[in-house]
Amino acid sequence: MIEQGIDIAIRASDRLEDSSLISRKLFSDTGLTIASPGYLAKHGTPLNPQELSQHDIISYSYAKNPKRWVYEDLEGKECVVDIDSRIIVNSAQMELEMCKAGLGITRLPRFYLGNELETGELIELFSDYPKHQLGAYMVYPSRKHMSAKVRAFKELVEKTLTRNE
């Protein structure tokens, strides 16, 4: 972030890496595995995460490990699935749009979705499995030397997005 001149970033993760950056948790959400009805009609519906290896996957390039998705199985054991992505993107919005277009299965935080699940535009897979928990964090280099506009933005984000949990 510092090298790229980024003042504040919003990150969604199950845990942040230790670093010299300051982080503030804004809220928690869940990660969902999703696909379009068109994709599922053409390729079939995987019944468990292990079957993802037989499907077209859309992955997010900035994920900690875009080639490995972790689930908790129905007995509470960790289930690791090695992913061979058909498409790797660096934009969650692009990931969502490609999924809606029927190009593959993806995994996104619930807050990225609008009402696509309610309208049937997308279908949640493995809904009987425990939900993958994620945190949304605001990350920034330092409170020192923060410009007034960055401080105001930080305060607005905290006021708008922070949920009591």
PDB file of C-alpha atoms in Angstrom:
ATOM      1  CA  MET A   1       0.000   0.000   0.000  1.00  0.00           C
ATOM      2  CA  ILE A   2       2.733   2.436   0.969  1.00  0.00           C
ATOM      3  CA  GLU A   3       4.739   1.836  -2.222  1.00  0.00           C
ATOM      4  CA  GLN A   4       1.620   2.359  -4.341  1.00  0.00           C
ATOM      5  CA  GLY A   5       0.604   5.520  -2.478  1.00  0.00           C
ATOM      6  CA  ILE A   6      -2.681   4.057  -1.216  1.00  0.00           C
ATOM      7  CA  ASP A   7      -4.058   5.889   1.816  1.00  0.00           C
ATOM      8  CA  ILE A   8      -6.784   3.429   2.860  1.00  0.00           C
ATOM      9  CA  ALA A   9      -7.892   0.038   1.578  1.00  0.00           C
ATOM     10  CA  ILE A  10     -10.922  -2.091   2.396  1.00  0.00           C
ATOM     11  CA  ARG A  11     -10.088  -5.793   2.612  1.00  0.00           C
ATOM     12  CA  ALA A  12     -12.314  -8.840   3.083  1.00  0.00           C
ATOM     13  CA  SER A  13     -10.553 -11.799   4.636  1.00  0.00           C
ATOM     14  CA  ASP A  14     -10.946 -14.571   7.178  1.00  0.00           C
ATOM     15  CA  ARG A  15      -7.838 -13.103   8.841  1.00  0.00           C
ATOM     16  CA  LEU A  16      -5.371 -10.372   7.995  1.00  0.00           C
ATOM     17  CA  GLU A  17      -1.655 -10.986   7.777  1.00  0.00           C
ATOM     18  CA  ASP A  18       0.481  -9.436  10.498  1.00  0.00           C
ATOM     19  CA  SER A  19       2.028  -6.280   9.149  1.00  0.00           C
ATOM     20  CA  SER A  20       3.008  -2.762  10.032  1.00  0.00           C
ATOM     21  CA  LEU A  21      -0.377  -1.580   8.741  1.00  0.00           C
ATOM     22  CA  ILE A  22      -3.181  -0.543  11.062  1.00  0.00           C
ATOM     23  CA  SER A  23      -6.458  -2.401  10.602  1.00  0.00           C
ATOM     24  CA  ARG A  24      -9.953  -1.736  11.869  1.00  0.00           C
ATOM     25  CA  LYS A  25     -12.621  -4.409  11.566  1.00  0.00           C
ATOM     26  CA  LEU A  26     -15.791  -2.904  10.143  1.00  0.00           C
ATOM     27  CA  PHE A  27     -18.091  -5.938  10.107  1.00  0.00           C
ATOM     28  CA  SER A  28     -18.321  -9.690   9.593  1.00  0.00           C
ATOM     29  CA  ASP A  29     -19.986 -11.480   6.722  1.00  0.00           C
ATOM     30  CA  THR A  30     -19.991 -14.877   5.064  1.00  0.00           C
ATOM     31  CA  GLY A  31     -18.377 -16.187   1.908  1.00  0.00           C
ATOM     32  CA  LEU A  32     -20.722 -17.945  -0.495  1.00  0.00           C
ATOM     33  CA  THR A  33     -20.021 -20.329  -3.349  1.00  0.00           C
ATOM     34  CA  ILE A  34     -22.321 -19.328  -6.191  1.00  0.00           C
ATOM     35  CA  ALA A  35     -23.209 -20.131  -9.794  1.00  0.00           C
ATOM     36  CA  SER A  36     -25.799 -19.068 -12.332  1.00  0.00           C
ATOM     37  CA  PRO A  37     -28.750 -21.338 -13.157  1.00  0.00           C
ATOM     38  CA  GLY A  38     -27.522 -21.405 -16.775  1.00  0.00           C
ATOM     39  CA  TYR A  39     -24.091 -22.681 -15.790  1.00  0.00           C
ATOM     40  CA  LEU A  40     -25.602 -25.360 -13.526  1.00  0.00           C
ATOM     41  CA  ALA A  41     -28.068 -26.473 -16.231  1.00  0.00           C
ATOM     42  CA  LYS A  42     -25.205 -26.906 -18.703  1.00  0.00           C
ATOM     43  CA  HIS A  43     -22.552 -28.412 -16.380  1.00  0.00           C
ATOM     44  CA  GLY A  44     -24.493 -29.945 -13.490  1.00  0.00           C
ATOM     45  CA  THR A  45     -24.628 -28.947  -9.844  1.00  0.00           C
ATOM     46  CA  PRO A  46     -21.767 -30.021  -7.577  1.00  0.00           C
ATOM     47  CA  LEU A  47     -23.147 -31.660  -4.439  1.00  0.00           C
ATOM     48  CA  ASN A  48     -20.062 -31.108  -2.301  1.00  0.00           C
ATOM     49  CA  PRO A  49     -16.920 -28.948  -2.476  1.00  0.00           C
ATOM     50  CA  GLN A  50     -14.739 -31.846  -3.683  1.00  0.00           C
ATOM     51  CA  GLU A  51     -16.738 -31.907  -6.938  1.00  0.00           C
ATOM     52  CA  LEU A  52     -15.526 -28.381  -7.775  1.00  0.00           C
ATOM     53  CA  SER A  53     -12.482 -29.937  -9.460  1.00  0.00           C
ATOM     54  CA  GLN A  54     -14.839 -31.044 -12.253  1.00  0.00           C
ATOM     55  CA  HIS A  55     -16.140 -27.508 -12.884  1.00  0.00           C
ATOM     56  CA  ASP A  56     -15.109 -24.181 -14.388  1.00  0.00           C
ATOM     57  CA  ILE A  57     -13.950 -21.919 -11.567  1.00  0.00           C
ATOM     58  CA  ILE A  58     -13.608 -18.131 -11.486  1.00  0.00           C
ATOM     59  CA  SER A  59     -11.042 -17.027  -8.880  1.00  0.00           C
ATOM     60  CA  TYR A  60      -9.971 -13.723  -7.403  1.00  0.00           C
ATOM     61  CA  SER A  61      -6.263 -13.127  -8.010  1.00  0.00           C
ATOM     62  CA  TYR A  62      -5.718 -11.131  -4.801  1.00  0.00           C
ATOM     63  CA  ALA A  63      -7.032 -13.894  -2.543  1.00  0.00           C
ATOM     64  CA  LYS A  64      -4.419 -15.262  -0.141  1.00  0.00           C
ATOM     65  CA  ASN A  65      -4.478 -18.567  -1.992  1.00  0.00           C
ATOM     66  CA  PRO A  66      -6.648 -18.365  -5.121  1.00  0.00           C
ATOM     67  CA  LYS A  67      -5.881 -22.013  -5.943  1.00  0.00           C
ATOM     68  CA  ARG A  68      -7.198 -23.385  -2.649  1.00  0.00           C
ATOM     69  CA  TRP A  69     -10.667 -22.987  -1.179  1.00  0.00           C
ATOM     70  CA  VAL A  70     -11.298 -24.113   2.389  1.00  0.00           C
ATOM     71  CA  TYR A  71     -14.660 -25.323   3.666  1.00  0.00           C
ATOM     72  CA  GLU A  72     -15.874 -26.868   6.870  1.00  0.00           C
ATOM     73  CA  ASP A  73     -17.656 -30.121   6.130  1.00  0.00           C
ATOM     74  CA  LEU A  74     -20.883 -31.300   7.709  1.00  0.00           C
ATOM     75  CA  GLU A  75     -18.974 -33.016  10.546  1.00  0.00           C
ATOM     76  CA  GLY A  76     -17.041 -29.817  11.359  1.00  0.00           C
ATOM     77  CA  LYS A  77     -13.778 -30.975   9.761  1.00  0.00           C
ATOM     78  CA  GLU A  78     -11.735 -28.719   7.494  1.00  0.00           C
ATOM     79  CA  CYS A  79     -12.157 -29.609   3.841  1.00  0.00           C
ATOM     80  CA  VAL A  80      -9.477 -28.209   1.517  1.00  0.00           C
ATOM     81  CA  VAL A  81     -10.226 -28.109  -2.204  1.00  0.00           C
ATOM     82  CA  ASP A  82      -7.467 -27.456  -4.718  1.00  0.00           C
ATOM     83  CA  ILE A  83      -8.907 -25.288  -7.465  1.00  0.00           C
ATOM     84  CA  ASP A  84      -7.870 -25.233 -11.110  1.00  0.00           C
ATOM     85  CA  SER A  85      -9.321 -21.902 -12.172  1.00  0.00           C
ATOM     86  CA  ARG A  86     -10.589 -21.387 -15.683  1.00  0.00           C
ATOM     87  CA  ILE A  87     -10.587 -17.622 -15.142  1.00  0.00           C
ATOM     88  CA  ILE A  88      -8.608 -15.517 -12.652  1.00  0.00           C
ATOM     89  CA  VAL A  89      -9.649 -11.880 -12.231  1.00  0.00           C
ATOM     90  CA  ASN A  90      -8.438  -8.954 -10.128  1.00  0.00           C
ATOM     91  CA  SER A  91     -11.875  -7.382  -9.670  1.00  0.00           C
ATOM     92  CA  ALA A  92     -14.621  -8.811  -7.478  1.00  0.00           C
ATOM     93  CA  GLN A  93     -17.189  -6.996  -9.636  1.00  0.00           C
ATOM     94  CA  MET A  94     -15.811  -8.709 -12.751  1.00  0.00           C
ATOM     95  CA  GLU A  95     -15.860 -12.029 -10.892  1.00  0.00           C
ATOM     96  CA  LEU A  96     -19.532 -11.496 -10.054  1.00  0.00           C
ATOM     97  CA  GLU A  97     -20.482 -10.454 -13.595  1.00  0.00           C
ATOM     98  CA  MET A  98     -18.696 -13.451 -15.137  1.00  0.00           C
ATOM     99  CA  CYS A  99     -20.480 -15.760 -12.732  1.00  0.00           C
ATOM    100  CA  LYS A 100     -23.846 -14.201 -13.607  1.00  0.00           C
ATOM    101  CA  ALA A 101     -22.992 -14.665 -17.297  1.00  0.00           C
ATOM    102  CA  GLY A 102     -22.634 -18.421 -16.713  1.00  0.00           C
ATOM    103  CA  LEU A 103     -18.871 -18.662 -17.170  1.00  0.00           C
ATOM    104  CA  GLY A 104     -18.225 -20.602 -13.968  1.00  0.00           C
ATOM    105  CA  ILE A 105     -18.564 -21.044 -10.227  1.00  0.00           C
ATOM    106  CA  THR A 106     -17.074 -18.493  -7.856  1.00  0.00           C
ATOM    107  CA  ARG A 107     -16.846 -17.642  -4.187  1.00  0.00           C
ATOM    108  CA  LEU A 108     -17.622 -14.126  -2.964  1.00  0.00           C
ATOM    109  CA  PRO A 109     -18.471 -12.358   0.278  1.00  0.00           C
ATOM    110  CA  ARG A 110     -22.239 -11.949   0.690  1.00  0.00           C
ATOM    111  CA  PHE A 111     -21.905  -8.149   0.796  1.00  0.00           C
ATOM    112  CA  TYR A 112     -20.799  -8.105  -2.869  1.00  0.00           C
ATOM    113  CA  LEU A 113     -24.148  -9.495  -3.912  1.00  0.00           C
ATOM    114  CA  GLY A 114     -27.290  -7.483  -4.368  1.00  0.00           C
ATOM    115  CA  ASN A 115     -30.504  -9.439  -4.596  1.00  0.00           C
ATOM    116  CA  GLU A 116     -29.223 -12.002  -7.140  1.00  0.00           C
ATOM    117  CA  LEU A 117     -29.900 -14.914  -4.776  1.00  0.00           C
ATOM    118  CA  GLU A 118     -33.430 -13.744  -3.995  1.00  0.00           C
ATOM    119  CA  THR A 119     -34.298 -13.244  -7.676  1.00  0.00           C
ATOM    120  CA  GLY A 120     -32.748 -16.570  -8.715  1.00  0.00           C
ATOM    121  CA  GLU A 121     -30.135 -14.928 -10.937  1.00  0.00           C
ATOM    122  CA  LEU A 122     -27.532 -16.773  -8.851  1.00  0.00           C
ATOM    123  CA  ILE A 123     -27.744 -19.935  -6.785  1.00  0.00           C
ATOM    124  CA  GLU A 124     -25.828 -20.604  -3.591  1.00  0.00           C
ATOM    125  CA  LEU A 125     -24.030 -23.941  -3.606  1.00  0.00           C
ATOM    126  CA  PHE A 126     -23.416 -26.046  -0.487  1.00  0.00           C
ATOM    127  CA  SER A 127     -25.966 -24.041   1.505  1.00  0.00           C
ATOM    128  CA  ASP A 128     -26.191 -26.898   4.021  1.00  0.00           C
ATOM    129  CA  TYR A 129     -22.461 -26.515   4.841  1.00  0.00           C
ATOM    130  CA  PRO A 130     -21.330 -24.124   7.599  1.00  0.00           C
ATOM    131  CA  LYS A 131     -20.777 -20.621   6.224  1.00  0.00           C
ATOM    132  CA  HIS A 132     -17.222 -19.390   5.655  1.00  0.00           C
ATOM    133  CA  GLN A 133     -16.780 -16.379   7.958  1.00  0.00           C
ATOM    134  CA  LEU A 134     -15.044 -13.242   6.672  1.00  0.00           C
ATOM    135  CA  GLY A 135     -14.249  -9.882   8.151  1.00  0.00           C
ATOM    136  CA  ALA A 136     -14.302  -6.583   6.276  1.00  0.00           C
ATOM    137  CA  TYR A 137     -11.377  -4.436   7.396  1.00  0.00           C
ATOM    138  CA  MET A 138     -10.208  -0.904   6.765  1.00  0.00           C
ATOM    139  CA  VAL A 139      -6.410  -0.948   6.454  1.00  0.00           C
ATOM    140  CA  TYR A 140      -4.084   2.056   6.420  1.00  0.00           C
ATOM    141  CA  PRO A 141      -0.390   2.777   6.963  1.00  0.00           C
ATOM    142  CA  SER A 142      -0.459   5.133   9.950  1.00  0.00           C
ATOM    143  CA  ARG A 143      -2.528   7.595  11.902  1.00  0.00           C
ATOM    144  CA  LYS A 144       0.413   9.987  11.879  1.00  0.00           C
ATOM    145  CA  HIS A 145       0.683  12.357   8.941  1.00  0.00           C
ATOM    146  CA  MET A 146      -2.864  11.513   7.794  1.00  0.00           C
ATOM    147  CA  SER A 147      -4.272  14.340   5.705  1.00  0.00           C
ATOM    148  CA  ALA A 148      -7.561  15.941   6.723  1.00  0.00           C
ATOM    149  CA  LYS A 149      -9.417  14.482   3.726  1.00  0.00           C
ATOM    150  CA  VAL A 150      -8.118  10.954   4.438  1.00  0.00           C
ATOM    151  CA  ARG A 151      -9.013  11.294   8.129  1.00  0.00           C
ATOM    152  CA  ALA A 152     -12.518  12.499   7.152  1.00  0.00           C
ATOM    153  CA  PHE A 153     -12.930   9.542   4.774  1.00  0.00           C
ATOM    154  CA  LYS A 154     -11.747   7.118   7.474  1.00  0.00           C
ATOM    155  CA  GLU A 155     -14.254   8.549   9.941  1.00  0.00           C
ATOM    156  CA  LEU A 156     -17.070   8.385   7.371  1.00  0.00           C
ATOM    157  CA  VAL A 157     -16.305   4.732   6.589  1.00  0.00           C
ATOM    158  CA  GLU A 158     -16.190   3.865  10.286  1.00  0.00           C
ATOM    159  CA  LYS A 159     -19.485   5.663  10.942  1.00  0.00           C
ATOM    160  CA  THR A 160     -21.213   4.151   7.893  1.00  0.00           C
ATOM    161  CA  LEU A 161     -19.903   0.581   7.793  1.00  0.00           C
ATOM    162  CA  THR A 162     -18.999  -0.416  11.332  1.00  0.00           C
ATOM    163  CA  ARG A 163     -21.524  -2.851  12.770  1.00  0.00           C
ATOM    164  CA  ASN A 164     -21.675  -3.838  16.416  1.00  0.00           C
ATOM    165  CA  GLU A 165     -21.106  -7.576  16.650  1.00  0.00           C
TER     166      GLU A 165
END
